[in-house]
mmCIF file of C-alpha atoms in Angstrom:
data_model
loop_
_atom_site.group_PDB
_atom_site.id
_atom_site.type_symbol
_atom_site.label_atom_id
_atom_site.label_comp_id
_atom_site.label_asym_id
_atom_site.label_seq_id
_atom_site.Cartn_x
_atom_site.Cartn_y
_atom_site.Cartn_z
ATOM 1 C CA MET A 1 -68.267 -2.481 94.782
ATOM 2 C CA SER A 2 -65.896 -4.198 97.201
ATOM 3 C CA ASP A 3 -67.005 -6.050 100.334
ATOM 4 C CA THR A 4 -63.646 -5.284 101.956
ATOM 5 C CA THR A 5 -63.900 -2.981 104.984
ATOM 6 C CA GLY A 6 -61.291 -0.669 106.417
ATOM 7 C CA ASP A 7 -60.837 -3.140 109.280
ATOM 8 C CA ASP A 8 -60.276 -5.963 106.780
ATOM 9 C CA LEU A 9 -57.661 -3.906 104.959
ATOM 10 C CA LEU A 10 -55.879 -3.024 108.194
ATOM 11 C CA ALA A 11 -55.832 -6.687 109.210
ATOM 12 C CA GLU A 12 -54.410 -7.601 105.790
ATOM 13 C CA LEU A 13 -51.835 -4.809 106.087
ATOM 14 C CA ARG A 14 -50.781 -5.975 109.565
ATOM 15 C CA ALA A 15 -50.309 -9.541 108.302
ATOM 16 C CA ALA A 16 -48.403 -8.393 105.208
ATOM 17 C CA SER A 17 -46.259 -6.105 107.358
ATOM 18 C CA ARG A 18 -45.352 -8.924 109.743
ATOM 19 C CA ARG A 19 -44.406 -11.158 106.805
ATOM 20 C CA TYR A 20 -42.380 -8.326 105.242
ATOM 21 C CA MET A 21 -40.481 -7.620 108.465
ATOM 22 C CA ALA A 22 -39.813 -11.307 109.082
ATOM 23 C CA SER A 23 -38.619 -11.695 105.503
ATOM 24 C CA TYR A 24 -36.215 -8.780 105.884
ATOM 25 C CA VAL A 25 -34.887 -10.033 109.240
ATOM 26 C CA LEU A 26 -34.249 -13.458 107.680
ATOM 27 C CA PHE A 27 -32.642 -11.816 104.624
ATOM 28 C CA ASN A 28 -30.414 -9.769 106.944
ATOM 29 C CA GLN A 29 -29.441 -12.975 108.764
ATOM 30 C CA ALA A 30 -28.463 -14.556 105.437
ATOM 31 C CA VAL A 31 -26.299 -11.516 104.592
ATOM 32 C CA ALA A 32 -24.726 -11.669 108.062
ATOM 33 C CA ASP A 33 -24.023 -15.396 107.640
ATOM 34 C CA HIS A 34 -22.452 -14.659 104.243
ATOM 35 C CA PHE A 35 -19.997 -12.243 105.892
ATOM 36 C CA GLY A 36 -19.601 -14.201 109.135
ATOM 37 C CA LEU A 37 -21.054 -11.297 111.111
ATOM 38 C CA HIS A 38 -23.852 -10.676 113.579
ATOM 39 C CA PRO A 39 -27.047 -9.306 111.946
ATOM 40 C CA THR A 40 -26.790 -6.070 113.951
ATOM 41 C CA ASP A 41 -23.215 -5.634 112.704
ATOM 42 C CA VAL A 42 -24.460 -5.847 109.111
ATOM 43 C CA GLN A 43 -27.027 -3.117 109.694
ATOM 44 C CA CYS A 44 -24.460 -0.972 111.488
ATOM 45 C CA LEU A 45 -22.203 -1.206 108.418
ATOM 46 C CA ASN A 46 -25.202 -0.448 106.230
ATOM 47 C CA LEU A 47 -26.011 2.669 108.261
ATOM 48 C CA LEU A 48 -22.353 3.757 108.416
ATOM 49 C CA SER A 49 -22.167 3.566 104.626
ATOM 50 C CA LEU A 50 -24.860 6.280 104.560
ATOM 51 C CA GLU A 51 -22.929 8.623 106.900
ATOM 52 C CA SER A 52 -20.761 11.365 105.403
ATOM 53 C CA GLY A 53 -17.644 10.582 107.442
ATOM 54 C CA PRO A 54 -16.289 8.983 110.609
ATOM 55 C CA VAL A 55 -18.599 8.867 113.624
ATOM 56 C CA THR A 56 -18.364 8.371 117.356
ATOM 57 C CA THR A 57 -19.509 5.236 119.114
ATOM 58 C CA GLY A 58 -22.279 7.428 120.558
ATOM 59 C CA ARG A 59 -23.501 8.130 117.030
ATOM 60 C CA ILE A 60 -23.479 4.391 116.318
ATOM 61 C CA ALA A 61 -25.637 3.911 119.423
ATOM 62 C CA GLU A 62 -28.049 6.553 118.049
ATOM 63 C CA LEU A 63 -28.166 4.972 114.595
ATOM 64 C CA THR A 64 -28.748 1.456 115.876
ATOM 65 C CA GLY A 65 -30.792 2.106 119.016
ATOM 66 C CA LEU A 66 -28.220 0.197 121.066
ATOM 67 C CA THR A 67 -27.005 1.205 124.498
ATOM 68 C CA SER A 68 -23.551 2.784 124.591
ATOM 69 C CA GLY A 69 -22.084 -0.428 126.028
ATOM 70 C CA SER A 70 -23.643 -2.565 123.287
ATOM 71 C CA ALA A 71 -22.485 -0.104 120.625
ATOM 72 C CA THR A 72 -18.944 -0.312 122.002
ATOM 73 C CA ARG A 73 -19.031 -4.120 121.821
ATOM 74 C CA LEU A 74 -20.397 -3.884 118.263
ATOM 75 C CA VAL A 75 -17.499 -1.593 117.284
ATOM 76 C CA ASP A 76 -15.065 -3.995 118.987
ATOM 77 C CA ARG A 77 -16.404 -6.890 116.879
ATOM 78 C CA LEU A 78 -16.302 -4.917 113.631
ATOM 79 C CA GLU A 79 -12.811 -3.627 114.380
ATOM 80 C CA LYS A 80 -11.608 -7.173 115.087
ATOM 81 C CA ALA A 81 -13.249 -8.345 111.822
ATOM 82 C CA GLY A 82 -11.394 -5.607 109.913
ATOM 83 C CA TYR A 83 -14.396 -3.424 108.975
ATOM 84 C CA LEU A 84 -13.719 -0.453 111.258
ATOM 85 C CA THR A 85 -10.814 1.412 112.813
ATOM 86 C CA ARG A 86 -10.735 3.752 115.783
ATOM 87 C CA GLU A 87 -8.755 6.981 115.711
ATOM 88 C CA ARG A 88 -8.437 10.076 117.868
ATOM 89 C CA ASP A 89 -10.330 13.130 116.635
ATOM 90 C CA THR A 90 -7.709 15.627 115.427
ATOM 91 C CA HIS A 91 -9.849 18.541 116.693
ATOM 92 C CA ASP A 92 -10.693 17.044 120.090
ATOM 93 C CA ARG A 93 -8.176 14.448 121.309
ATOM 94 C CA ARG A 94 -10.686 13.238 123.923
ATOM 95 C CA ARG A 95 -13.031 11.958 121.218
ATOM 96 C CA VAL A 96 -12.516 8.687 119.409
ATOM 97 C CA LEU A 97 -13.866 8.391 115.880
ATOM 98 C CA VAL A 98 -14.875 5.184 114.196
ATOM 99 C CA ARG A 99 -13.978 4.986 110.521
ATOM 100 C CA PRO A 100 -14.969 2.247 108.069
ATOM 101 C CA VAL A 101 -12.063 0.443 106.369
ATOM 102 C CA PRO A 102 -12.451 1.257 102.647
ATOM 103 C CA ALA A 103 -11.401 -2.153 101.281
ATOM 104 C CA ALA A 104 -13.714 -4.032 103.662
ATOM 105 C CA MET A 105 -16.576 -1.652 102.922
ATOM 106 C CA ALA A 106 -15.968 -2.107 99.194
ATOM 107 C CA ARG A 107 -16.517 -5.882 99.609
ATOM 108 C CA PHE A 108 -19.604 -5.156 101.695
ATOM 109 C CA GLY A 109 -20.904 -2.665 99.131
ATOM 110 C CA GLU A 110 -20.246 -5.080 96.272
ATOM 111 C CA LEU A 111 -22.770 -7.565 97.648
ATOM 112 C CA TRP A 112 -25.347 -4.796 98.229
ATOM 113 C CA ARG A 113 -24.906 -3.563 94.651
ATOM 114 C CA GLU A 114 -25.325 -7.106 93.359
ATOM 115 C CA LEU A 115 -28.491 -7.629 95.407
ATOM 116 C CA SER A 116 -29.804 -4.147 94.510
ATOM 117 C CA ALA A 117 -30.208 -5.175 90.885
ATOM 118 C CA ASP A 118 -33.077 -7.464 91.892
ATOM 119 C CA TRP A 119 -34.630 -4.697 94.010
ATOM 120 C CA ASP A 120 -34.335 -2.224 91.142
ATOM 121 C CA GLU A 121 -36.034 -4.738 88.844
ATOM 122 C CA LEU A 122 -38.815 -5.153 91.396
ATOM 123 C CA PHE A 123 -39.622 -1.421 91.302
ATOM 124 C CA VAL A 124 -38.760 -0.473 87.716
ATOM 125 C CA ARG A 125 -42.355 -0.753 86.479
ATOM 126 C CA ASP A 126 -43.846 1.279 89.330
ATOM 127 C CA SER A 127 -45.022 4.799 88.568
ATOM 128 C CA GLU A 128 -43.410 7.868 90.088
ATOM 129 C CA GLN A 129 -46.465 8.223 92.351
ATOM 130 C CA GLU A 130 -46.136 4.605 93.531
ATOM 131 C CA LEU A 131 -42.417 5.043 94.214
ATOM 132 C CA ARG A 132 -43.077 8.225 96.188
ATOM 133 C CA LEU A 133 -45.696 6.350 98.240
ATOM 134 C CA LEU A 134 -43.195 3.576 98.965
ATOM 135 C CA ILE A 135 -40.509 6.104 99.951
ATOM 136 C CA ARG A 136 -42.933 7.926 102.251
ATOM 137 C CA HIS A 137 -44.013 4.603 103.768
ATOM 138 C CA MET A 138 -40.412 3.536 104.387
ATOM 139 C CA GLN A 139 -39.508 6.903 105.928
ATOM 140 C CA ARG A 140 -42.554 6.808 108.212
ATOM 141 C CA THR A 141 -41.965 3.214 109.290
ATOM 142 C CA THR A 142 -38.279 3.956 109.908
ATOM 143 C CA GLU A 143 -39.252 6.798 112.246
ATOM 144 C CA LEU A 144 -41.893 4.649 113.945
ATOM 145 C CA GLY A 145 -39.304 1.905 114.398
ATOM 146 C CA ARG A 146 -36.893 4.390 116.021
ATOM 147 C CA ARG A 147 -39.566 5.524 118.447
ATOM 148 C CA GLN A 148 -40.528 1.950 119.298
ATOM 149 C CA ILE A 149 -36.869 0.969 119.818
ATOM 150 C CA ALA A 150 -36.461 3.903 122.205
ATOM 151 C CA GLU A 151 -39.644 2.922 124.061
ATOM 152 C CA LEU A 152 -38.601 -0.727 124.383
ATOM 153 C CA THR A 153 -35.112 0.310 125.515
ATOM 154 C CA ALA A 154 -36.615 2.624 128.151
ATOM 155 C CA ARG A 155 -38.883 -0.163 129.397
ATOM 156 C CA ARG A 156 -35.936 -2.554 129.648
ATOM 157 C CA THR A 157 -33.769 -0.116 131.582
ATOM 158 C CA ALA A 158 -36.657 0.941 133.874
ATOM 159 C CA GLY A 159 -37.733 -2.591 134.680
#
């Protein structure tokens, strides 16, 4: 029988979670440094690669949790760096769509595919049940992160 209590496990989980998040932030910084980009720009490109087509700057603000002004500056940087283009929506000329540049995204995707091999190796021996648990955990923490970003943004703009 284990002497570990639920409180002990939660404390261990909190510590492991903080290390995990710090590790990923530092990894993201290394990827950003590799491309000569800001870390937020890297995650914007990552999120855009999961979208089915061009998006508005407003959608980028939604995806990233940035204000509309910060999202516009992010798009400006990525456009200047050659990763994105802006174009008028053919159905609504008032809207501007942001479209990834295929060649630049191919270079971006190449590094992710290269790094994914190590991630795949990390999980290859996990059971289907373990993988489903990890997926559920990641989906839940992603949603929690979105809510906490919105809360922190609201606090900043209210204060």
